[in-house]
Tab-separated table of C-alpha atoms in Angstrom:
chain	number	residue	atom	x	y	z
A	24	UNK	CA	-26.247	-2.130	11.325
A	25	UNK	CA	-27.952	0.591	9.308
A	26	UNK	CA	-28.226	4.221	10.357
A	27	UNK	CA	-31.896	4.055	11.346
A	28	UNK	CA	-31.284	1.274	13.867
A	29	UNK	CA	-28.299	3.108	15.275
A	30	UNK	CA	-30.448	6.215	15.725
A	31	UNK	CA	-33.079	4.166	17.597
A	32	UNK	CA	-30.387	2.827	19.934
A	33	UNK	CA	-28.849	6.248	20.548
A	34	UNK	CA	-32.289	7.692	21.282
A	35	UNK	CA	-33.010	4.886	23.769
A	36	UNK	CA	-29.743	5.597	25.586
A	37	UNK	CA	-30.705	9.261	25.954
A	38	UNK	CA	-34.153	8.282	27.283
A	39	UNK	CA	-32.664	5.903	29.837
A	40	UNK	CA	-30.235	8.573	31.026
A	41	UNK	CA	-33.077	11.095	31.364
A	42	UNK	CA	-34.993	8.563	33.485
A	43	UNK	CA	-32.127	8.285	35.960
A	44	UNK	CA	-29.736	5.688	34.583
A	45	UNK	CA	-26.087	6.252	35.456
A	46	UNK	CA	-24.808	3.909	32.731
A	47	UNK	CA	-26.481	2.346	29.687
A	48	UNK	CA	-25.247	-0.462	27.430
A	49	UNK	CA	-27.182	-1.821	24.467
A	50	UNK	CA	-26.366	-4.988	22.535
A	51	UNK	CA	-27.957	-5.644	19.183
A	52	UNK	CA	-27.676	-8.668	16.925
A	53	UNK	CA	-29.351	-9.624	13.690
A	54	UNK	CA	-28.994	-12.847	11.723
A	55	UNK	CA	-30.066	-14.141	8.334
A	56	UNK	CA	-30.281	-17.916	8.318
A	57	UNK	CA	-31.107	-20.598	5.770
A	58	UNK	CA	-31.277	-24.308	6.566
A	59	UNK	CA	-32.420	-27.171	4.334
A	60	UNK	CA	-33.057	-30.656	5.747
A	61	UNK	CA	-33.657	-33.729	3.601
A	62	UNK	CA	-34.809	-37.234	4.473
A	63	UNK	CA	-34.138	-40.001	1.962
A	64	UNK	CA	-33.202	-37.263	-0.560
A	65	UNK	CA	-36.601	-35.558	-0.261
A	66	UNK	CA	-36.847	-32.059	1.142
A	67	UNK	CA	-38.196	-32.363	4.665
A	68	UNK	CA	-37.770	-28.835	5.965
A	69	UNK	CA	-36.607	-25.473	4.665
A	70	UNK	CA	-36.085	-22.678	7.168
A	71	UNK	CA	-35.397	-19.080	6.187
A	72	UNK	CA	-35.373	-16.592	9.017
A	73	UNK	CA	-34.297	-13.099	9.906
A	74	UNK	CA	-33.691	-13.084	13.637
A	75	UNK	CA	-32.848	-10.055	15.723
A	76	UNK	CA	-32.349	-9.399	19.389
A	77	UNK	CA	-31.923	-6.306	21.499
A	78	UNK	CA	-30.663	-6.201	25.063
A	79	UNK	CA	-30.329	-3.162	27.319
A	80	UNK	CA	-28.491	-2.997	30.636
A	81	UNK	CA	-28.702	0.003	32.940
A	82	UNK	CA	-27.182	0.855	36.293
A	83	UNK	CA	-28.541	3.158	38.972
A	84	UNK	CA	-26.288	3.747	41.982
A	85	UNK	CA	-24.351	0.473	41.313
A	86	UNK	CA	-27.593	-1.467	40.944
A	87	UNK	CA	-27.952	-3.237	37.614
A	88	UNK	CA	-30.801	-4.691	35.577
A	89	UNK	CA	-31.298	-5.942	32.031
A	90	UNK	CA	-34.230	-6.331	29.656
A	91	UNK	CA	-34.442	-7.812	26.178
A	92	UNK	CA	-36.684	-8.070	23.136
A	93	UNK	CA	-36.631	-9.639	19.693
A	94	UNK	CA	-37.700	-6.335	18.147
A	95	UNK	CA	-35.538	-3.216	18.112
A	96	UNK	CA	-38.681	-1.097	17.973
A	97	UNK	CA	-39.222	-1.969	21.638
A	98	UNK	CA	-36.615	0.693	22.366
A	99	UNK	CA	-39.061	3.323	21.111
A	100	UNK	CA	-41.457	2.457	23.933
A	101	UNK	CA	-40.836	4.555	27.050
A	102	UNK	CA	-42.489	1.929	29.269
A	103	UNK	CA	-40.016	-0.714	28.031
A	104	UNK	CA	-37.079	1.436	29.139
A	105	UNK	CA	-38.848	2.461	32.341
A	106	UNK	CA	-39.210	-1.229	33.317
A	107	UNK	CA	-35.473	-1.784	33.316
A	108	UNK	CA	-34.847	1.465	35.218
A	109	UNK	CA	-37.319	0.423	37.944
A	110	UNK	CA	-35.795	-3.065	38.048
A	111	UNK	CA	-32.336	-1.587	38.539
A	112	UNK	CA	-33.477	0.662	41.366
A	113	UNK	CA	-34.919	-2.384	43.142
A	114	UNK	CA	-31.896	-4.629	42.627
A	115	UNK	CA	-29.214	-5.244	45.262
A	116	UNK	CA	-26.021	-3.212	44.995
A	117	UNK	CA	-23.097	-4.872	43.276
A	118	UNK	CA	-20.130	-5.103	45.627
A	119	UNK	CA	-17.602	-5.239	42.794
A	120	UNK	CA	-17.614	-3.463	39.451
A	121	UNK	CA	-19.307	-5.414	36.666
A	122	UNK	CA	-18.971	-2.923	33.803
A	123	UNK	CA	-15.739	-2.246	31.946
A	124	UNK	CA	-14.329	1.263	32.354
A	125	UNK	CA	-14.324	3.560	29.330
A	126	UNK	CA	-10.515	3.670	29.484
A	127	UNK	CA	-10.355	-0.112	28.987
A	128	UNK	CA	-12.297	-0.074	25.729
A	129	UNK	CA	-10.582	-0.283	22.365
A	130	UNK	CA	-11.869	1.506	19.273
A	131	UNK	CA	-9.303	0.318	16.729
A	132	UNK	CA	-9.851	-3.407	16.755
A	133	UNK	CA	-7.733	-5.852	14.809
A	134	UNK	CA	-9.354	-6.800	11.510
A	135	UNK	CA	-10.153	-10.506	11.366
A	136	UNK	CA	-11.368	-12.373	8.282
A	137	UNK	CA	-14.580	-13.938	9.661
A	138	UNK	CA	-17.182	-12.972	7.049
A	139	UNK	CA	-17.771	-14.593	3.654
A	140	UNK	CA	-18.955	-11.389	1.985
A	141	UNK	CA	-18.857	-12.744	-1.559
A	142	UNK	CA	-21.131	-15.721	-0.907
A	143	UNK	CA	-24.772	-15.067	-1.782
A	144	UNK	CA	-27.132	-17.465	-0.063
A	145	UNK	CA	-29.728	-19.233	-2.196
A	146	UNK	CA	-32.282	-21.715	-0.804
A	147	UNK	CA	-32.000	-23.972	-3.860
A	148	UNK	CA	-28.265	-24.268	-3.348
A	149	UNK	CA	-28.664	-25.631	0.191
A	150	UNK	CA	-31.523	-27.929	-0.812
A	151	UNK	CA	-29.379	-29.396	-3.574
A	152	UNK	CA	-26.324	-29.763	-1.311
A	153	UNK	CA	-28.323	-31.633	1.342
A	154	UNK	CA	-29.951	-33.890	-1.269
A	155	UNK	CA	-26.610	-34.568	-2.948
A	156	UNK	CA	-24.894	-35.453	0.312
A	157	UNK	CA	-27.603	-37.889	1.360
A	158	UNK	CA	-27.923	-39.411	-2.107
A	159	UNK	CA	-24.215	-40.149	-2.344
A	160	UNK	CA	-24.225	-41.725	1.126
A	161	UNK	CA	-27.215	-43.944	0.346
A	162	UNK	CA	-25.572	-45.255	-2.796
A	163	UNK	CA	-22.534	-46.536	-0.913
A	164	UNK	CA	-22.617	-50.315	-0.573
A	165	UNK	CA	-23.690	-51.402	2.907
A	166	UNK	CA	-25.542	-48.198	3.847
A	167	UNK	CA	-29.181	-49.138	4.332
A	168	UNK	CA	-30.796	-45.951	5.574
A	169	UNK	CA	-30.293	-42.363	6.595
A	170	UNK	CA	-31.504	-40.086	9.363
A	171	UNK	CA	-31.200	-37.142	7.023
A	172	UNK	CA	-28.847	-34.487	5.764
A	173	UNK	CA	-28.722	-30.760	6.459
A	174	UNK	CA	-27.023	-27.828	4.776
A	175	UNK	CA	-27.213	-24.249	5.930
A	176	UNK	CA	-25.788	-20.772	6.288
A	177	UNK	CA	-25.960	-17.908	8.769
A	178	UNK	CA	-24.816	-14.297	8.584
A	179	UNK	CA	-24.785	-12.443	11.895
A	180	UNK	CA	-24.041	-8.845	12.851
A	181	UNK	CA	-23.318	-8.013	16.492
A	182	UNK	CA	-22.965	-4.506	17.897
A	183	UNK	CA	-22.429	-2.871	21.277
A	184	UNK	CA	-23.316	0.743	22.028
A	185	UNK	CA	-22.629	2.511	25.349
A	186	UNK	CA	-23.653	5.848	26.797
A	187	UNK	CA	-20.004	6.967	26.934
A	188	UNK	CA	-19.883	7.143	23.122
A	189	UNK	CA	-18.472	3.677	22.497
A	190	UNK	CA	-19.819	1.843	19.452
A	191	UNK	CA	-18.389	-1.220	17.709
A	192	UNK	CA	-19.737	-4.036	15.564
A	193	UNK	CA	-18.600	-7.056	13.593
A	194	UNK	CA	-20.120	-9.432	11.053
A	195	UNK	CA	-19.669	-13.208	10.916
A	196	UNK	CA	-20.779	-16.018	8.623
A	197	UNK	CA	-21.113	-19.750	9.201
A	198	UNK	CA	-21.670	-22.517	6.662
A	199	UNK	CA	-22.420	-26.125	7.538
A	200	UNK	CA	-23.313	-29.504	6.049
A	201	UNK	CA	-23.981	-32.858	7.750
A	202	UNK	CA	-25.436	-36.321	7.217
A	203	UNK	CA	-26.307	-39.306	9.443
A	204	UNK	CA	-26.124	-42.802	7.951
A	205	UNK	CA	-27.224	-46.249	9.106
A	206	UNK	CA	-26.140	-49.803	8.302
A	207	UNK	CA	-27.275	-53.204	9.509
A	208	UNK	CA	-25.564	-56.551	10.030
A	209	UNK	CA	-26.967	-59.673	11.678
A	210	UNK	CA	-29.901	-57.718	13.046
A	211	UNK	CA	-27.721	-55.089	14.679
A	212	UNK	CA	-28.173	-51.503	13.497
A	213	UNK	CA	-25.302	-49.025	13.614
A	214	UNK	CA	-25.265	-45.313	12.901
A	215	UNK	CA	-22.672	-42.609	12.543
A	216	UNK	CA	-22.363	-39.155	11.072
A	217	UNK	CA	-20.065	-36.627	9.505
A	218	UNK	CA	-20.270	-32.858	9.285
A	219	UNK	CA	-18.318	-29.803	8.288
A	220	UNK	CA	-18.655	-26.203	9.354
A	221	UNK	CA	-16.681	-23.191	8.186
A	222	UNK	CA	-16.768	-19.409	7.980
A	223	UNK	CA	-16.322	-19.525	4.200
A	224	UNK	CA	-18.446	-21.715	1.973
A	225	UNK	CA	-15.315	-22.365	-0.085
A	226	UNK	CA	-13.636	-23.963	2.962
A	227	UNK	CA	-16.530	-26.311	3.638
A	228	UNK	CA	-15.869	-29.987	2.931
A	229	UNK	CA	-17.800	-31.150	-0.109
A	230	UNK	CA	-21.064	-33.074	0.034
A	231	UNK	CA	-19.226	-36.006	-1.537
A	232	UNK	CA	-16.517	-36.008	1.143
A	233	UNK	CA	-18.995	-35.722	4.008
A	234	UNK	CA	-21.187	-38.516	2.610
A	235	UNK	CA	-18.250	-40.887	2.167
A	236	UNK	CA	-16.858	-40.118	5.615
A	237	UNK	CA	-20.208	-40.765	7.327
A	238	UNK	CA	-20.652	-44.035	5.432
A	239	UNK	CA	-17.108	-45.176	6.193
A	240	UNK	CA	-17.511	-44.481	9.918
A	241	UNK	CA	-20.874	-46.289	10.000
A	242	UNK	CA	-19.646	-49.378	8.153
A	243	UNK	CA	-16.620	-49.683	10.423
A	244	UNK	CA	-18.983	-50.016	13.380
A	245	UNK	CA	-20.746	-53.089	11.986
A	246	UNK	CA	-20.153	-56.238	13.985
A	247	UNK	CA	-19.536	-54.305	17.191
A	248	UNK	CA	-18.963	-56.507	20.233
A	249	UNK	CA	-19.479	-56.159	23.938
A	250	UNK	CA	-16.404	-56.454	26.126
A	251	UNK	CA	-15.818	-57.464	29.749
A	252	UNK	CA	-15.327	-54.782	32.365
A	253	UNK	CA	-11.661	-53.934	32.817
A	254	UNK	CA	-9.022	-51.298	33.582
A	255	UNK	CA	-7.057	-50.495	30.448
A	256	UNK	CA	-5.407	-47.630	28.570
A	257	UNK	CA	-7.997	-45.498	26.778
A	258	UNK	CA	-7.417	-43.348	23.702
A	259	UNK	CA	-9.863	-40.563	22.846
A	260	UNK	CA	-10.287	-39.527	19.203
A	261	UNK	CA	-9.816	-35.884	18.229
A	262	UNK	CA	-13.582	-35.320	18.369
A	263	UNK	CA	-14.075	-36.893	21.801
A	264	UNK	CA	-10.909	-35.252	23.172
A	265	UNK	CA	-12.397	-31.889	22.163
A	266	UNK	CA	-15.432	-32.694	24.316
A	267	UNK	CA	-13.132	-33.336	27.273
A	268	UNK	CA	-11.468	-29.987	26.568
A	269	UNK	CA	-14.879	-28.314	26.635
A	270	UNK	CA	-15.451	-29.732	30.123
A	271	UNK	CA	-12.090	-28.364	31.257
A	272	UNK	CA	-13.094	-24.932	29.940
A	273	UNK	CA	-16.307	-25.086	31.987
A	274	UNK	CA	-14.227	-25.787	35.088
A	275	UNK	CA	-11.941	-22.826	34.245
A	276	UNK	CA	-14.899	-20.452	33.822
A	277	UNK	CA	-14.611	-17.535	36.239
A	278	UNK	CA	-18.229	-17.869	37.305
A	279	UNK	CA	-17.682	-21.464	38.479
A	280	UNK	CA	-14.381	-20.491	40.119
A	281	UNK	CA	-15.913	-17.549	42.014
A	282	UNK	CA	-18.825	-19.665	43.236
A	283	UNK	CA	-16.476	-22.423	44.370
A	284	UNK	CA	-18.175	-25.110	42.282
A	285	UNK	CA	-15.201	-26.051	40.083
A	286	UNK	CA	-12.713	-28.821	40.778
A	287	UNK	CA	-10.050	-26.390	39.530
A	288	UNK	CA	-11.018	-23.513	41.831
A	289	UNK	CA	-7.743	-23.515	43.803
A	290	UNK	CA	-5.417	-24.756	41.076
A	291	UNK	CA	-4.203	-21.526	39.476
A	292	UNK	CA	-0.400	-21.610	38.975
A	293	UNK	CA	-0.376	-25.285	39.956
A	294	UNK	CA	0.595	-28.301	37.881
A	295	UNK	CA	-2.629	-30.228	37.362
A	296	UNK	CA	-2.104	-31.819	33.969
A	297	UNK	CA	0.665	-33.775	32.335
A	298	UNK	CA	3.472	-31.580	31.013
A	299	UNK	CA	2.263	-32.664	27.554
A	300	UNK	CA	-0.880	-30.543	27.962
A	301	UNK	CA	-0.759	-26.982	26.634
A	302	UNK	CA	-4.070	-25.170	26.086
A	303	UNK	CA	-4.258	-21.966	24.034
A	304	UNK	CA	-7.044	-19.492	23.319
A	305	UNK	CA	-6.491	-17.555	20.076
A	306	UNK	CA	-9.011	-14.844	19.282
A	307	UNK	CA	-7.851	-13.598	15.861
A	308	UNK	CA	-7.530	-16.704	13.693
A	309	UNK	CA	-8.639	-15.716	10.195
A	310	UNK	CA	-11.664	-17.812	9.221
A	311	UNK	CA	-11.805	-19.127	12.783
A	312	UNK	CA	-15.292	-20.187	13.817
A	313	UNK	CA	-15.015	-18.584	17.263
A	314	UNK	CA	-12.878	-15.582	16.290
A	315	UNK	CA	-14.156	-12.138	17.282
A	316	UNK	CA	-12.452	-8.753	17.586
A	317	UNK	CA	-14.013	-7.780	20.921
A	318	UNK	CA	-16.005	-9.372	23.689
A	319	UNK	CA	-19.551	-8.430	24.663
A	320	UNK	CA	-18.283	-5.734	27.019
A	321	UNK	CA	-16.312	-3.919	24.318
A	322	UNK	CA	-12.863	-5.107	25.394
A	323	UNK	CA	-10.482	-6.166	22.671
A	324	UNK	CA	-10.106	-9.933	22.876
A	325	UNK	CA	-6.632	-11.311	23.524
A	326	UNK	CA	-4.669	-14.521	23.177
A	327	UNK	CA	-4.576	-16.508	26.409
A	328	UNK	CA	-2.165	-19.191	27.555
A	329	UNK	CA	-4.589	-21.209	29.663
A	330	UNK	CA	-2.352	-24.165	30.485
A	331	UNK	CA	1.425	-24.281	29.989
A	332	UNK	CA	3.245	-27.593	30.397
A	333	UNK	CA	0.444	-28.852	32.630
A	334	UNK	CA	0.317	-25.714	34.806
A	335	UNK	CA	-2.909	-23.687	34.881
A	336	UNK	CA	-1.863	-20.120	34.098
A	337	UNK	CA	-5.240	-18.429	33.592
A	338	UNK	CA	-8.928	-18.722	34.286
A	339	UNK	CA	-11.460	-17.300	31.797
A	340	UNK	CA	-12.827	-14.012	33.107
A	341	UNK	CA	-15.067	-11.051	32.354
A	342	UNK	CA	-15.177	-7.766	34.262
A	343	UNK	CA	-17.500	-9.008	37.003
A	344	UNK	CA	-15.554	-12.104	37.894
A	345	UNK	CA	-12.102	-10.635	37.357
A	346	UNK	CA	-13.002	-8.059	40.005
A	347	UNK	CA	-14.554	-10.603	42.337
A	348	UNK	CA	-11.440	-12.777	42.095
A	349	UNK	CA	-9.047	-9.814	41.877
A	350	UNK	CA	-7.451	-11.220	38.744
A	351	UNK	CA	-6.680	-9.828	35.313
A	352	UNK	CA	-9.640	-9.673	32.953
A	353	UNK	CA	-9.190	-12.014	29.974
A	354	UNK	CA	-11.833	-10.225	27.843
A	355	UNK	CA	-13.921	-13.390	27.613
A	356	UNK	CA	-17.332	-11.798	28.218
A	357	UNK	CA	-20.357	-13.263	26.449
A	358	UNK	CA	-23.747	-11.664	26.953
A	359	UNK	CA	-24.180	-9.470	30.001
A	360	UNK	CA	-22.503	-11.721	32.545
A	361	UNK	CA	-21.569	-14.889	30.670
A	362	UNK	CA	-18.066	-16.074	29.840
A	363	UNK	CA	-17.013	-17.789	26.642
A	364	UNK	CA	-13.593	-18.582	25.118
A	365	UNK	CA	-12.607	-17.952	21.526
A	366	UNK	CA	-10.695	-20.497	19.427
A	367	UNK	CA	-9.317	-22.933	22.001
A	368	UNK	CA	-7.142	-25.943	21.344
A	369	UNK	CA	-4.740	-28.361	22.994
A	370	UNK	CA	-1.382	-28.101	21.260
A	371	UNK	CA	0.047	-31.013	19.308
A	372	UNK	CA	2.208	-33.603	20.980
A	373	UNK	CA	5.151	-35.321	19.320
A	374	UNK	CA	3.714	-38.749	18.469
A	375	UNK	CA	1.613	-39.836	15.524
A	376	UNK	CA	-1.599	-41.739	16.184
A	377	UNK	CA	0.076	-45.066	15.365
A	378	UNK	CA	2.966	-44.266	17.700
A	379	UNK	CA	0.507	-43.389	20.440
A	380	UNK	CA	-1.193	-46.812	20.355
A	381	UNK	CA	1.663	-49.088	19.256
A	382	UNK	CA	2.581	-50.180	22.803
A	383	UNK	CA	-1.001	-50.835	23.916
A	384	UNK	CA	-1.438	-54.578	24.383
A	385	UNK	CA	-5.131	-54.269	25.241
A	386	UNK	CA	-7.040	-51.006	25.284
A	387	UNK	CA	-9.930	-48.908	24.031
A	388	UNK	CA	-10.122	-46.296	21.293
A	389	UNK	CA	-13.158	-44.055	21.927
A	390	UNK	CA	-14.804	-42.459	18.892
A	391	UNK	CA	-18.092	-41.296	20.397
A	392	UNK	CA	-19.302	-40.505	23.906
A	393	UNK	CA	-22.909	-40.379	25.019
A	394	UNK	CA	-24.566	-38.065	27.534
A	395	UNK	CA	-23.136	-35.584	30.033
A	396	UNK	CA	-20.463	-37.237	32.098
A	397	UNK	CA	-18.363	-34.670	33.984
A	398	UNK	CA	-19.016	-33.594	37.555
A	399	UNK	CA	-17.580	-30.081	37.437
A	400	UNK	CA	-17.378	-29.924	41.256
A	401	UNK	CA	-15.293	-33.075	41.776
A	402	UNK	CA	-13.802	-33.786	38.356
A	403	UNK	CA	-15.317	-37.273	38.356
A	404	UNK	CA	-16.004	-38.540	34.859
A	405	UNK	CA	-18.330	-41.247	33.521
A	406	UNK	CA	-19.914	-41.587	30.078
A	407	UNK	CA	-21.360	-44.120	27.728
A	408	UNK	CA	-19.084	-44.768	24.783
A	409	UNK	CA	-18.537	-46.611	21.530
A	410	UNK	CA	-15.320	-47.196	19.693
A	411	UNK	CA	-12.772	-49.876	18.865
A	412	UNK	CA	-10.769	-52.408	20.820
A	413	UNK	CA	-6.993	-52.182	20.531
A	414	UNK	CA	-4.882	-55.338	20.508
A	415	UNK	CA	-1.109	-55.435	20.234
A	416	UNK	CA	-0.905	-51.841	19.078
A	417	UNK	CA	-3.518	-52.167	16.323
A	418	UNK	CA	-7.218	-51.351	15.941
A	419	UNK	CA	-8.857	-54.790	16.192
A	420	UNK	CA	-12.674	-54.593	16.116
A	421	UNK	CA	-15.592	-52.271	16.983
A	422	UNK	CA	-17.135	-52.294	20.476
A	423	UNK	CA	-20.304	-50.826	21.934
A	424	UNK	CA	-22.559	-50.720	25.000
A	425	UNK	CA	-19.730	-49.728	27.312
A	426	UNK	CA	-19.066	-47.001	29.868
A	427	UNK	CA	-15.786	-45.309	30.694
A	428	UNK	CA	-14.973	-43.720	34.026
A	429	UNK	CA	-12.190	-41.924	35.819
A	430	UNK	CA	-11.308	-38.621	37.430
A	431	UNK	CA	-9.911	-35.671	35.492
A	432	UNK	CA	-7.023	-35.235	37.946
A	433	UNK	CA	-5.898	-38.837	37.465
A	434	UNK	CA	-6.658	-38.918	33.759
A	435	UNK	CA	-4.855	-35.753	32.736
A	436	UNK	CA	-1.862	-36.206	35.041
A	437	UNK	CA	-1.061	-39.460	33.206
A	438	UNK	CA	-1.699	-38.778	29.543
A	439	UNK	CA	0.013	-38.264	26.217
A	440	UNK	CA	-0.995	-36.255	23.163
A	441	UNK	CA	-0.779	-37.115	19.453
A	442	UNK	CA	0.325	-34.784	16.664
A	443	UNK	CA	-2.929	-34.846	14.678
A	444	UNK	CA	-4.544	-31.543	15.709
A	445	UNK	CA	-6.843	-29.901	13.167
A	446	UNK	CA	-8.264	-26.488	14.007
A	447	UNK	CA	-11.761	-26.902	12.609
A	448	UNK	CA	-14.541	-26.284	15.100
A	449	UNK	CA	-13.331	-23.598	17.497
A	450	UNK	CA	-12.712	-26.061	20.343
A	451	UNK	CA	-10.232	-28.625	19.073
A	452	UNK	CA	-7.819	-31.239	20.328
A	453	UNK	CA	-5.413	-33.866	19.063
A	454	UNK	CA	-5.989	-37.506	19.975
A	455	UNK	CA	-5.260	-38.057	23.686
A	456	UNK	CA	-3.962	-41.224	25.387
A	457	UNK	CA	-4.798	-41.944	29.046
A	458	UNK	CA	-2.740	-44.519	30.949
A	459	UNK	CA	-5.682	-46.244	32.619
A	460	UNK	CA	-9.430	-45.856	32.974
A	461	UNK	CA	-12.278	-48.046	34.149
A	462	UNK	CA	-14.192	-49.586	31.257
A	463	UNK	CA	-17.586	-51.002	32.129
A	464	UNK	CA	-18.901	-53.769	29.901
A	465	UNK	CA	-20.223	-57.268	30.448
């Protein structure tokens, strides 16, 4: 953030204090983004944008209010600041503290490598990458069509300034490329996709690799069959297991816990999962997509052991909900009152993928799930799915038009974990095996 913008923010803090604010926090973010989308190797859309956002939170006698704008110049307008002061004065008092104390803030944050400073974005580069990816995919035998390819880049700066003199900022970059391919056999159309995202452009998988992966996944789905309804072992791929992990994180969110709407609300320090399940949150992984030095309240992020040997050892908390629940803050604040983890993953198990499925006489390997399927209050789970049937410990043939159902308590208390974890997307998991689930088919 340049000096002029910082001066505008500092001036706004002084104005808010002069109007009666006890405390003032201002978040500012600005992003440069480029995204190129192609369809059948022709440029369909090119987006270049500079996006900024300003948010101000004030408190008056333990009454809080926030206001936001997409233009930092709004802070120069006295009426803009006056609105949030009036809103605070007319808000109910907060029973518990929702703002981090000055003594909790850290000013010497750990340096994390999360910005590709040497990469210079160029629209033509992303157009060419998207075209190349789609072109390669369409030339692969059996691929009949494409839903398009996209390549893009974003550079974002986030800063937090407080009236007590605290100021900190960090810069992040994200690169991405993706393609969706289609193939047809006997009148049945199948689709699949592949994508890569990384902090550094150098770490991004190549257009060639993404195209070939998408085509391979699509072609493997040709000839998919329907199967009878049954109860069988179910194996979730790394990608679909990560989606299950994301649902667990929602249930561990302090907001859901405090409101009593999580199926894990009374499970702290209790064994809920199989002893094979260990969930970690690591904030300072170099080139990690969800790495950040501090949370949105100015607290230095920290590593969290969320689940150890099946026992829940921590919820995810910010200042507001740590005080409401009288638990230790995990520095997981996002936005003014939101909660978000950093790089979270389920640790590797001891078995390879082949070892995980070798004793399955009949079962299902899930490679994609459809729709929202988790009831966060009860833990009940049901989703549409596609994947492959397993026979005698081997992948046999593709299947589709099925549903899978169970309950997270039952599922995760009887599960095993493969040793194929790849930390790629910020929320990651190895392949997971569940003893038995309901599979709905014919």
